[in-house]
PDB file of C-alpha atoms in Angstrom:
ATOM      1  CA  MET A   1       0.000   0.000   0.000  1.00 82.00           C
ATOM      2  CA  PRO A   2       1.640   3.284  -1.071  1.00 94.00           C
ATOM      3  CA  VAL A   3       2.126   6.009   1.528  1.00 97.00           C
ATOM      4  CA  ILE A   4       3.688   8.379  -1.019  1.00 98.00           C
ATOM      5  CA  GLN A   5       2.481   8.772  -4.601  1.00 98.00           C
ATOM      6  CA  VAL A   6       4.256  11.149  -6.960  1.00 98.00           C
ATOM      7  CA  GLU A   7       3.141  11.581 -10.562  1.00 97.00           C
ATOM      8  CA  ASN A   8       4.891  13.803 -13.119  1.00 98.00           C
ATOM      9  CA  LEU A   9       6.322  16.114 -10.452  1.00 98.00           C
ATOM     10  CA  ARG A  10       7.928  19.213 -11.928  1.00 97.00           C
ATOM     11  CA  LYS A  11       9.683  22.156 -10.266  1.00 97.00           C
ATOM     12  CA  VAL A  12      11.433  25.004 -12.079  1.00 96.00           C
ATOM     13  CA  TYR A  13      13.634  27.802 -10.725  1.00 94.00           C
ATOM     14  CA  GLY A  14      13.989  30.393 -13.465  1.00 93.00           C
ATOM     15  CA  ASP A  15      15.752  28.644 -16.337  1.00 92.00           C
ATOM     16  CA  VAL A  16      16.717  25.634 -14.206  1.00 94.00           C
ATOM     17  CA  VAL A  17      14.482  22.550 -14.222  1.00 95.00           C
ATOM     18  CA  ALA A  18      15.199  21.109 -10.769  1.00 96.00           C
ATOM     19  CA  VAL A  19      12.669  18.251 -11.007  1.00 97.00           C
ATOM     20  CA  ASP A  20      11.606  17.047 -14.440  1.00 96.00           C
ATOM     21  CA  ASN A  21       8.394  14.967 -14.545  1.00 96.00           C
ATOM     22  CA  VAL A  22       9.354  12.565 -11.763  1.00 97.00           C
ATOM     23  CA  SER A  23       7.006   9.698 -10.855  1.00 98.00           C
ATOM     24  CA  PHE A  24       7.375   7.060  -8.130  1.00 98.00           C
ATOM     25  CA  GLN A  25       5.702   5.644  -5.049  1.00 97.00           C
ATOM     26  CA  VAL A  26       6.845   4.587  -1.590  1.00 98.00           C
ATOM     27  CA  ASN A  27       5.171   1.585   0.000  1.00 97.00           C
ATOM     28  CA  GLU A  28       4.046   1.236   3.580  1.00 96.00           C
ATOM     29  CA  GLY A  29       6.618  -0.300   5.925  1.00 95.00           C
ATOM     30  CA  GLU A  30       9.657  -0.035   3.634  1.00 97.00           C
ATOM     31  CA  ILE A  31      12.913   1.866   3.832  1.00 97.00           C
ATOM     32  CA  PHE A  32      13.040   3.841   0.607  1.00 98.00           C
ATOM     33  CA  GLY A  33      16.246   5.571  -0.387  1.00 97.00           C
ATOM     34  CA  MET A  34      16.869   8.416  -2.811  1.00 96.00           C
ATOM     35  CA  VAL A  35      20.446   9.019  -3.931  1.00 95.00           C
ATOM     36  CA  GLY A  36      22.058  11.247  -6.503  1.00 90.00           C
ATOM     37  CA  PRO A  37      24.831  13.777  -7.140  1.00 88.00           C
ATOM     38  CA  ASN A  38      24.677  17.288  -5.710  1.00 84.00           C
ATOM     39  CA  GLY A  39      22.019  19.283  -7.529  1.00 86.00           C
ATOM     40  CA  ALA A  40      20.200  16.176  -8.766  1.00 91.00           C
ATOM     41  CA  GLY A  41      16.847  17.397  -7.410  1.00 93.00           C
ATOM     42  CA  LYS A  42      16.551  15.181  -4.331  1.00 92.00           C
ATOM     43  CA  THR A  43      15.949  17.925  -1.776  1.00 89.00           C
ATOM     44  CA  THR A  44      13.393  19.724  -3.951  1.00 94.00           C
ATOM     45  CA  THR A  45      11.511  16.463  -4.499  1.00 95.00           C
ATOM     46  CA  ILE A  46      11.388  15.692  -0.789  1.00 94.00           C
ATOM     47  CA  GLU A  47      10.324  19.223   0.128  1.00 93.00           C
ATOM     48  CA  CYS A  48       7.401  18.921  -2.299  1.00 96.00           C
ATOM     49  CA  ILE A  49       6.413  15.628  -0.669  1.00 97.00           C
ATOM     50  CA  GLU A  50       6.612  17.193   2.804  1.00 95.00           C
ATOM     51  CA  GLY A  51       4.630  20.260   1.741  1.00 94.00           C
ATOM     52  CA  LEU A  52       7.514  22.680   2.234  1.00 93.00           C
ATOM     53  CA  ARG A  53       7.679  23.608  -1.451  1.00 95.00           C
ATOM     54  CA  ARG A  54       4.939  24.060  -4.036  1.00 96.00           C
ATOM     55  CA  PRO A  55       5.347  22.040  -7.269  1.00 97.00           C
ATOM     56  CA  ASP A  56       4.971  23.696 -10.665  1.00 97.00           C
ATOM     57  CA  GLY A  57       3.302  20.619 -12.068  1.00 96.00           C
ATOM     58  CA  GLY A  58       2.207  17.062 -11.307  1.00 97.00           C
ATOM     59  CA  ASP A  59       0.433  15.424  -8.387  1.00 97.00           C
ATOM     60  CA  VAL A  60       1.781  14.532  -4.950  1.00 97.00           C
ATOM     61  CA  HIS A  61      -0.069  12.627  -2.240  1.00 97.00           C
ATOM     62  CA  THR A  62       1.527  11.802   1.097  1.00 98.00           C
ATOM     63  CA  LEU A  63      -0.431   9.505   3.425  1.00 97.00           C
ATOM     64  CA  ASP A  64      -3.414  10.119   1.114  1.00 96.00           C
ATOM     65  CA  LEU A  65      -3.181  13.850   1.804  1.00 97.00           C
ATOM     66  CA  ASN A  66      -2.320  16.743  -0.483  1.00 97.00           C
ATOM     67  CA  PRO A  67       0.770  18.364   1.064  1.00 97.00           C
ATOM     68  CA  GLN A  68      -0.293  21.806  -0.201  1.00 95.00           C
ATOM     69  CA  THR A  69      -3.900  21.839   1.009  1.00 95.00           C
ATOM     70  CA  ASP A  70      -3.639  19.420   3.961  1.00 96.00           C
ATOM     71  CA  GLY A  71      -0.354  20.644   5.409  1.00 93.00           C
ATOM     72  CA  TYR A  72      -1.413  20.851   9.045  1.00 94.00           C
ATOM     73  CA  ALA A  73      -2.954  17.378   9.036  1.00 96.00           C
ATOM     74  CA  LEU A  74       0.086  15.949   7.244  1.00 97.00           C
ATOM     75  CA  ARG A  75       2.641  17.379   9.660  1.00 95.00           C
ATOM     76  CA  GLU A  76       0.877  15.646  12.542  1.00 96.00           C
ATOM     77  CA  ARG A  77       1.589  12.305  10.869  1.00 97.00           C
ATOM     78  CA  ILE A  78       5.158  12.689   9.560  1.00 97.00           C
ATOM     79  CA  GLY A  79       8.539  13.148  11.208  1.00 95.00           C
ATOM     80  CA  VAL A  80      11.421  15.044   9.636  1.00 93.00           C
ATOM     81  CA  GLN A  81      15.098  14.815  10.565  1.00 86.00           C
ATOM     82  CA  PRO A  82      16.908  17.707   8.888  1.00 69.00           C
ATOM     83  CA  GLN A  83      20.469  17.462   7.614  1.00 62.00           C
ATOM     84  CA  GLU A  84      21.550  20.289   9.906  1.00 65.00           C
ATOM     85  CA  SER A  85      20.053  20.998  13.310  1.00 69.00           C
ATOM     86  CA  ALA A  86      18.808  24.482  14.160  1.00 77.00           C
ATOM     87  CA  LEU A  87      18.895  23.825  17.909  1.00 87.00           C
ATOM     88  CA  SER A  88      20.474  26.336  20.246  1.00 90.00           C
ATOM     89  CA  ASP A  89      23.804  25.279  21.728  1.00 91.00           C
ATOM     90  CA  ARG A  90      22.425  25.914  25.227  1.00 93.00           C
ATOM     91  CA  VAL A  91      19.251  23.870  24.984  1.00 94.00           C
ATOM     92  CA  ARG A  92      19.250  20.643  26.980  1.00 96.00           C
ATOM     93  CA  VAL A  93      18.255  17.320  25.447  1.00 96.00           C
ATOM     94  CA  TRP A  94      15.023  16.995  27.438  1.00 96.00           C
ATOM     95  CA  GLU A  95      14.150  20.637  26.732  1.00 96.00           C
ATOM     96  CA  ALA A  96      14.479  20.120  22.980  1.00 95.00           C
ATOM     97  CA  LEU A  97      12.254  17.046  23.116  1.00 96.00           C
ATOM     98  CA  ASP A  98       9.702  18.793  25.324  1.00 96.00           C
ATOM     99  CA  LEU A  99       9.637  21.772  22.937  1.00 94.00           C
ATOM    100  CA  TYR A 100       9.081  19.604  19.870  1.00 94.00           C
ATOM    101  CA  ALA A 101       6.400  17.580  21.658  1.00 95.00           C
ATOM    102  CA  SER A 102       4.475  20.798  22.290  1.00 95.00           C
ATOM    103  CA  PHE A 103       4.122  21.309  18.535  1.00 93.00           C
ATOM    104  CA  TYR A 104       1.835  18.278  18.161  1.00 95.00           C
ATOM    105  CA  ARG A 105      -1.543  17.165  19.424  1.00 93.00           C
ATOM    106  CA  ARG A 106      -0.060  13.882  20.573  1.00 92.00           C
ATOM    107  CA  SER A 107       3.414  12.732  21.501  1.00 93.00           C
ATOM    108  CA  VAL A 108       5.161   9.632  22.772  1.00 94.00           C
ATOM    109  CA  ASP A 109       6.510   9.220  26.293  1.00 95.00           C
ATOM    110  CA  LEU A 110       9.719  11.251  26.223  1.00 96.00           C
ATOM    111  CA  ASN A 111      11.519   9.234  28.894  1.00 95.00           C
ATOM    112  CA  SER A 112      10.857   6.043  26.962  1.00 94.00           C
ATOM    113  CA  LEU A 113      12.014   7.681  23.730  1.00 93.00           C
ATOM    114  CA  MET A 114      15.279   8.847  25.301  1.00 94.00           C
ATOM    115  CA  GLU A 115      15.877   5.360  26.667  1.00 93.00           C
ATOM    116  CA  GLN A 116      15.285   3.741  23.275  1.00 87.00           C
ATOM    117  CA  LEU A 117      17.806   6.069  21.635  1.00 88.00           C
ATOM    118  CA  GLY A 118      20.413   5.930  24.387  1.00 90.00           C
ATOM    119  CA  LEU A 119      19.919   9.529  25.485  1.00 94.00           C
ATOM    120  CA  THR A 120      18.754   9.056  29.086  1.00 95.00           C
ATOM    121  CA  GLU A 121      22.160   9.771  30.606  1.00 95.00           C
ATOM    122  CA  LYS A 122      22.431  12.883  28.418  1.00 95.00           C
ATOM    123  CA  SER A 123      18.947  14.220  29.138  1.00 96.00           C
ATOM    124  CA  LYS A 124      20.306  17.253  31.029  1.00 96.00           C
ATOM    125  CA  ALA A 125      23.300  17.839  28.764  1.00 96.00           C
ATOM    126  CA  TYR A 126      23.493  20.925  26.579  1.00 96.00           C
ATOM    127  CA  PHE A 127      23.304  20.394  22.841  1.00 94.00           C
ATOM    128  CA  ASP A 128      26.813  21.749  22.233  1.00 92.00           C
ATOM    129  CA  LYS A 129      28.241  19.167  24.658  1.00 94.00           C
ATOM    130  CA  LEU A 130      26.933  16.194  22.698  1.00 92.00           C
ATOM    131  CA  SER A 131      29.098  14.085  20.402  1.00 90.00           C
ATOM    132  CA  GLY A 132      28.266  13.821  16.703  1.00 86.00           C
ATOM    133  CA  GLY A 133      26.541  10.482  17.207  1.00 87.00           C
ATOM    134  CA  GLN A 134      24.537  11.783  20.167  1.00 90.00           C
ATOM    135  CA  LYS A 135      23.387  14.797  18.158  1.00 91.00           C
ATOM    136  CA  GLN A 136      22.223  12.500  15.384  1.00 88.00           C
ATOM    137  CA  ARG A 137      20.364  10.283  17.851  1.00 90.00           C
ATOM    138  CA  LEU A 138      18.677  13.390  19.220  1.00 93.00           C
ATOM    139  CA  SER A 139      17.684  14.452  15.706  1.00 91.00           C
ATOM    140  CA  ILE A 140      16.026  11.049  15.213  1.00 90.00           C
ATOM    141  CA  ALA A 141      14.281  11.407  18.571  1.00 92.00           C
ATOM    142  CA  LEU A 142      12.912  14.802  17.492  1.00 94.00           C
ATOM    143  CA  ALA A 143      11.599  13.227  14.288  1.00 93.00           C
ATOM    144  CA  LEU A 144       9.874  10.474  16.299  1.00 93.00           C
ATOM    145  CA  VAL A 145       8.437  12.591  19.108  1.00 95.00           C
ATOM    146  CA  ASN A 146       4.932  12.685  17.559  1.00 95.00           C
ATOM    147  CA  ASP A 147       4.891   8.923  16.807  1.00 94.00           C
ATOM    148  CA  PRO A 148       4.782   9.508  13.023  1.00 96.00           C
ATOM    149  CA  GLU A 149       3.727   7.001  10.407  1.00 96.00           C
ATOM    150  CA  LEU A 150       6.313   8.266   7.905  1.00 97.00           C
ATOM    151  CA  ILE A 151       9.831   9.503   8.755  1.00 96.00           C
ATOM    152  CA  PHE A 152      12.156  11.511   6.494  1.00 96.00           C
ATOM    153  CA  LEU A 153      15.882  11.171   7.227  1.00 92.00           C
ATOM    154  CA  ASP A 154      18.260  13.476   5.352  1.00 87.00           C
ATOM    155  CA  GLU A 155      21.966  12.543   5.216  1.00 84.00           C
ATOM    156  CA  LEU A 156      21.648  10.782   8.557  1.00 84.00           C
ATOM    157  CA  THR A 157      25.261   9.673   9.017  1.00 85.00           C
ATOM    158  CA  THR A 158      27.239  12.457   7.342  1.00 80.00           C
ATOM    159  CA  GLY A 159      30.346  13.226   9.392  1.00 78.00           C
ATOM    160  CA  LEU A 160      30.037  10.232  11.718  1.00 81.00           C
ATOM    161  CA  ASP A 161      32.764   7.676  12.362  1.00 85.00           C
ATOM    162  CA  PRO A 162      32.177   4.066  11.207  1.00 88.00           C
ATOM    163  CA  GLN A 163      31.075   2.870  14.659  1.00 87.00           C
ATOM    164  CA  ALA A 164      28.517   5.666  15.086  1.00 84.00           C
ATOM    165  CA  ARG A 165      27.304   5.073  11.529  1.00 87.00           C
ATOM    166  CA  ARG A 166      26.578   1.423  12.303  1.00 89.00           C
ATOM    167  CA  VAL A 167      24.641   2.449  15.409  1.00 87.00           C
ATOM    168  CA  MET A 168      22.520   4.788  13.267  1.00 87.00           C
ATOM    169  CA  TRP A 169      21.813   1.999  10.797  1.00 92.00           C
ATOM    170  CA  ASP A 170      20.560  -0.249  13.597  1.00 91.00           C
ATOM    171  CA  LEU A 171      18.307   2.562  14.848  1.00 88.00           C
ATOM    172  CA  VAL A 172      16.791   3.039  11.392  1.00 91.00           C
ATOM    173  CA  LYS A 173      16.085  -0.683  11.087  1.00 93.00           C
ATOM    174  CA  ASN A 174      14.428  -0.659  14.520  1.00 90.00           C
ATOM    175  CA  VAL A 175      12.218   2.245  13.450  1.00 90.00           C
ATOM    176  CA  ARG A 176      11.097   0.293  10.368  1.00 93.00           C
ATOM    177  CA  ASP A 177      10.547  -2.866  12.422  1.00 93.00           C
ATOM    178  CA  LYS A 178       8.042  -0.935  14.555  1.00 90.00           C
ATOM    179  CA  GLY A 179       5.830  -0.449  11.521  1.00 91.00           C
ATOM    180  CA  LYS A 180       7.080   2.924  10.340  1.00 94.00           C
ATOM    181  CA  THR A 181       7.919   3.870   6.771  1.00 97.00           C
ATOM    182  CA  VAL A 182      11.327   5.506   6.271  1.00 97.00           C
ATOM    183  CA  PHE A 183      12.327   7.793   3.389  1.00 97.00           C
ATOM    184  CA  LEU A 184      16.042   8.573   3.481  1.00 93.00           C
ATOM    185  CA  THR A 185      18.605  10.372   1.386  1.00 91.00           C
ATOM    186  CA  THR A 186      22.292   9.571   1.602  1.00 88.00           C
ATOM    187  CA  HIS A 187      25.584  10.060  -0.196  1.00 86.00           C
ATOM    188  CA  TYR A 188      26.889   6.747   1.171  1.00 88.00           C
ATOM    189  CA  MET A 189      26.090   3.995  -1.318  1.00 91.00           C
ATOM    190  CA  GLU A 190      27.009   1.322   1.231  1.00 91.00           C
ATOM    191  CA  GLU A 191      24.388   2.798   3.541  1.00 93.00           C
ATOM    192  CA  ALA A 192      21.696   2.697   0.850  1.00 95.00           C
ATOM    193  CA  GLU A 193      22.655  -0.841  -0.149  1.00 94.00           C
ATOM    194  CA  LEU A 194      22.484  -2.191   3.397  1.00 94.00           C
ATOM    195  CA  LEU A 195      19.414  -0.299   4.627  1.00 95.00           C
ATOM    196  CA  CYS A 196      17.034   0.266   1.750  1.00 97.00           C
ATOM    197  CA  ASP A 197      14.363  -2.073   0.436  1.00 97.00           C
ATOM    198  CA  ARG A 198      14.285   0.030  -2.738  1.00 98.00           C
ATOM    199  CA  VAL A 199      16.470   2.826  -4.072  1.00 97.00           C
ATOM    200  CA  ALA A 200      15.769   5.593  -6.588  1.00 97.00           C
ATOM    201  CA  ILE A 201      18.839   7.059  -8.291  1.00 96.00           C
ATOM    202  CA  MET A 202      18.189  10.642  -9.333  1.00 95.00           C
ATOM    203  CA  ASP A 203      20.270  12.726 -11.732  1.00 94.00           C
ATOM    204  CA  GLN A 204      19.624  16.068 -13.424  1.00 93.00           C
ATOM    205  CA  GLY A 205      16.074  16.229 -12.150  1.00 95.00           C
ATOM    206  CA  ARG A 206      15.023  12.756 -13.249  1.00 96.00           C
ATOM    207  CA  ILE A 207      14.942   9.269 -11.769  1.00 97.00           C
ATOM    208  CA  VAL A 208      17.359   7.261 -13.907  1.00 95.00           C
ATOM    209  CA  ALA A 209      16.869   3.920 -12.105  1.00 95.00           C
ATOM    210  CA  MET A 210      14.715   2.529  -9.311  1.00 97.00           C
ATOM    211  CA  ASP A 211      14.595  -0.985  -7.860  1.00 97.00           C
ATOM    212  CA  THR A 212      15.958  -3.070  -5.014  1.00 97.00           C
ATOM    213  CA  PRO A 213      19.734  -2.680  -4.556  1.00 95.00           C
ATOM    214  CA  ASP A 214      20.295  -6.308  -5.585  1.00 93.00           C
ATOM    215  CA  ASN A 215      18.285  -5.902  -8.789  1.00 94.00           C
ATOM    216  CA  LEU A 216      20.007  -2.646  -9.693  1.00 94.00           C
ATOM    217  CA  ILE A 217      23.410  -4.296  -9.311  1.00 90.00           C
ATOM    218  CA  ARG A 218      22.437  -7.409 -11.252  1.00 86.00           C
ATOM    219  CA  ASP A 219      20.476  -5.808 -14.072  1.00 87.00           C
ATOM    220  CA  LEU A 220      23.094  -3.215 -14.965  1.00 80.00           C
ATOM    221  CA  GLY A 221      25.724  -5.924 -15.405  1.00 79.00           C
ATOM    222  CA  VAL A 222      28.507  -4.268 -13.433  1.00 78.00           C
ATOM    223  CA  ASP A 223      31.682  -6.354 -13.546  1.00 85.00           C
ATOM    224  CA  THR A 224      33.144  -8.388 -10.710  1.00 88.00           C
ATOM    225  CA  ARG A 225      36.757  -7.440  -9.929  1.00 90.00           C
ATOM    226  CA  ILE A 226      39.471 -10.000  -9.192  1.00 93.00           C
ATOM    227  CA  VAL A 227      42.528  -8.359  -7.648  1.00 93.00           C
ATOM    228  CA  PHE A 228      45.823 -10.157  -7.034  1.00 92.00           C
ATOM    229  CA  THR A 229      49.590  -9.796  -6.969  1.00 90.00           C
ATOM    230  CA  ILE A 230      52.003 -11.930  -9.001  1.00 84.00           C
ATOM    231  CA  ASP A 231      55.664 -12.813  -8.847  1.00 76.00           C
ATOM    232  CA  GLY A 232      57.293 -12.514 -12.232  1.00 71.00           C
ATOM    233  CA  ASP A 233      55.876 -11.751 -15.662  1.00 75.00           C
ATOM    234  CA  LEU A 234      52.471 -12.532 -17.118  1.00 78.00           C
ATOM    235  CA  GLU A 235      51.164 -12.315 -20.652  1.00 81.00           C
ATOM    236  CA  MET A 236      48.019 -10.179 -20.295  1.00 84.00           C
ATOM    237  CA  ASP A 237      46.425 -11.578 -23.440  1.00 86.00           C
ATOM    238  CA  SER A 238      46.149 -14.996 -21.774  1.00 86.00           C
ATOM    239  CA  LEU A 239      43.716 -13.444 -19.279  1.00 90.00           C
ATOM    240  CA  ARG A 240      41.877 -11.232 -21.767  1.00 90.00           C
ATOM    241  CA  ALA A 241      41.025 -14.306 -23.851  1.00 90.00           C
ATOM    242  CA  LEU A 242      39.214 -16.060 -20.988  1.00 92.00           C
ATOM    243  CA  ASP A 243      35.438 -16.494 -21.027  1.00 90.00           C
ATOM    244  CA  GLY A 244      33.692 -13.768 -19.056  1.00 90.00           C
ATOM    245  CA  VAL A 245      36.675 -11.390 -18.896  1.00 93.00           C
ATOM    246  CA  SER A 246      35.895  -7.875 -20.142  1.00 92.00           C
ATOM    247  CA  ARG A 247      39.216  -6.166 -19.436  1.00 90.00           C
ATOM    248  CA  VAL A 248      42.491  -6.501 -17.543  1.00 92.00           C
ATOM    249  CA  GLU A 249      44.443  -3.707 -15.876  1.00 90.00           C
ATOM    250  CA  ARG A 250      47.929  -3.743 -14.372  1.00 85.00           C
ATOM    251  CA  SER A 251      49.491  -1.273 -11.966  1.00 77.00           C
ATOM    252  CA  SER A 252      53.013  -2.222 -10.927  1.00 71.00           C
ATOM    253  CA  GLU A 253      52.691  -5.772  -9.561  1.00 72.00           C
ATOM    254  CA  HIS A 254      48.925  -5.543  -8.933  1.00 85.00           C
ATOM    255  CA  ILE A 255      46.579  -6.968 -11.543  1.00 90.00           C
ATOM    256  CA  VAL A 256      42.817  -6.360 -11.741  1.00 91.00           C
ATOM    257  CA  VAL A 257      40.637  -8.602 -13.890  1.00 93.00           C
ATOM    258  CA  TYR A 258      37.099  -7.388 -14.695  1.00 92.00           C
ATOM    259  CA  GLY A 259      34.371  -9.720 -15.822  1.00 91.00           C
ATOM    260  CA  GLN A 260      31.163 -11.620 -15.165  1.00 88.00           C
ATOM    261  CA  GLY A 261      30.011 -15.187 -14.730  1.00 86.00           C
ATOM    262  CA  GLU A 262      30.004 -17.880 -12.074  1.00 85.00           C
ATOM    263  CA  THR A 263      33.192 -19.504 -13.450  1.00 90.00           C
ATOM    264  CA  LEU A 264      35.161 -16.265 -13.751  1.00 91.00           C
ATOM    265  CA  VAL A 265      37.329 -16.712 -10.651  1.00 91.00           C
ATOM    266  CA  GLY A 266      38.053 -20.361 -11.416  1.00 92.00           C
ATOM    267  CA  ASN A 267      38.990 -19.549 -15.005  1.00 92.00           C
ATOM    268  CA  VAL A 268      41.449 -16.888 -13.914  1.00 91.00           C
ATOM    269  CA  VAL A 269      43.100 -19.061 -11.255  1.00 91.00           C
ATOM    270  CA  ASN A 270      43.371 -22.022 -13.639  1.00 91.00           C
ATOM    271  CA  ALA A 271      44.928 -19.855 -16.350  1.00 89.00           C
ATOM    272  CA  LEU A 272      47.517 -18.480 -13.949  1.00 88.00           C
ATOM    273  CA  THR A 273      48.351 -21.964 -12.696  1.00 88.00           C
ATOM    274  CA  ALA A 274      48.659 -23.318 -16.233  1.00 87.00           C
ATOM    275  CA  ASN A 275      51.124 -20.546 -17.058  1.00 84.00           C
ATOM    276  CA  GLY A 276      53.193 -21.285 -13.966  1.00 85.00           C
ATOM    277  CA  VAL A 277      52.402 -17.893 -12.428  1.00 84.00           C
ATOM    278  CA  ARG A 278      52.563 -17.614  -8.650  1.00 84.00           C
ATOM    279  CA  LEU A 279      49.883 -15.321  -7.271  1.00 85.00           C
ATOM    280  CA  ARG A 280      49.194 -13.985  -3.811  1.00 87.00           C
ATOM    281  CA  ASP A 281      46.784 -11.686  -1.985  1.00 90.00           C
ATOM    282  CA  LEU A 282      43.924 -12.689  -4.284  1.00 91.00           C
ATOM    283  CA  ARG A 283      40.554 -11.175  -3.469  1.00 92.00           C
ATOM    284  CA  THR A 284      37.282 -10.688  -5.304  1.00 90.00           C
ATOM    285  CA  GLU A 285      35.324  -7.474  -5.175  1.00 87.00           C
ATOM    286  CA  GLN A 286      31.667  -7.901  -6.028  1.00 86.00           C
ATOM    287  CA  PRO A 287      29.753  -5.122  -7.776  1.00 87.00           C
ATOM    288  CA  THR A 288      28.132  -2.658  -5.398  1.00 90.00           C
ATOM    289  CA  LEU A 289      25.490   0.032  -5.566  1.00 93.00           C
ATOM    290  CA  GLU A 290      28.326   2.550  -5.849  1.00 91.00           C
ATOM    291  CA  ASP A 291      29.322   0.952  -9.166  1.00 88.00           C
ATOM    292  CA  VAL A 292      25.750   1.301 -10.392  1.00 91.00           C
ATOM    293  CA  PHE A 293      25.599   4.903  -9.195  1.00 92.00           C
ATOM    294  CA  LEU A 294      28.811   5.881 -10.979  1.00 89.00           C
ATOM    295  CA  ASN A 295      27.778   4.016 -14.106  1.00 88.00           C
ATOM    296  CA  LEU A 296      24.525   5.984 -14.283  1.00 89.00           C
ATOM    297  CA  THR A 297      25.622   9.431 -13.126  1.00 88.00           C
ATOM    298  CA  GLY A 298      29.241   9.591 -14.259  1.00 82.00           C
ATOM    299  CA  ARG A 299      32.426  10.290 -12.328  1.00 64.00           C
ATOM    300  CA  GLU A 300      32.797  14.020 -12.861  1.00 60.00           C
ATOM    301  CA  MET A 301      32.613  16.397  -9.886  1.00 50.00           C
ATOM    302  CA  ARG A 302      29.221  18.071  -9.403  1.00 59.00           C
ATOM    303  CA  ASP A 303      28.531  21.409  -7.692  1.00 53.00           C
TER     304      ASP A 303
END
């Protein structure tokens, strides 16, 4: 059952088409991710869904409500975690939660919420005394204070260390497991691949691909990489001629073989053995969502 329905969404700023006839839906109970380069149109799309920005064309329904005409009713039922907090440095954790709770007709038990997010011991701490991970946990708590059906998370783990990032991922999964729907944006492809049930890749105002991470990786045919080191010389053509191999690269003593197929690794190892080549430090690198992303959006820097 869709909780978000977007049809032919269009938003223009002067001569710039920020969102160009975008259509998609988000289903109840899933973690839906939207990724794309800077300026791809992600933020504008989300702000139209939340009712913060008026579209120039198309239809948007969020929780069966029109974000433009039913804004007050919609905001009671959604939670939004912004990319950057606007909290005062001298506000305490419990004060911030109490303030946000006052904005809604209903709210969850704040003590229970702080306990769930590991903030109980920091309840009286000032915002500027919190670590990066604690600030992010507080931002999630603020998005959950009204017990929303749909939560928007924007660049949740930007700037966090790997340990704190993993903690955030577990929190997001717990939110989904409680029956919530999560819409997130991220620049970390690993994050989208591990968390999201479906991912939309957006570029230049359009959705260029949308599916489960596994399907996106498989359907675009991104090559597996076999990386190894050899002692001595190797005739590269002997590897290029193997079934499934698309290309071979060499940098100093490191060799990278690109290709596809279930027998690819075995073919490479057998060819090296047959040629009397000693190899070491062999590893395979499976295609990832980052490969798909770069394949679709290019590798050039975006502003």
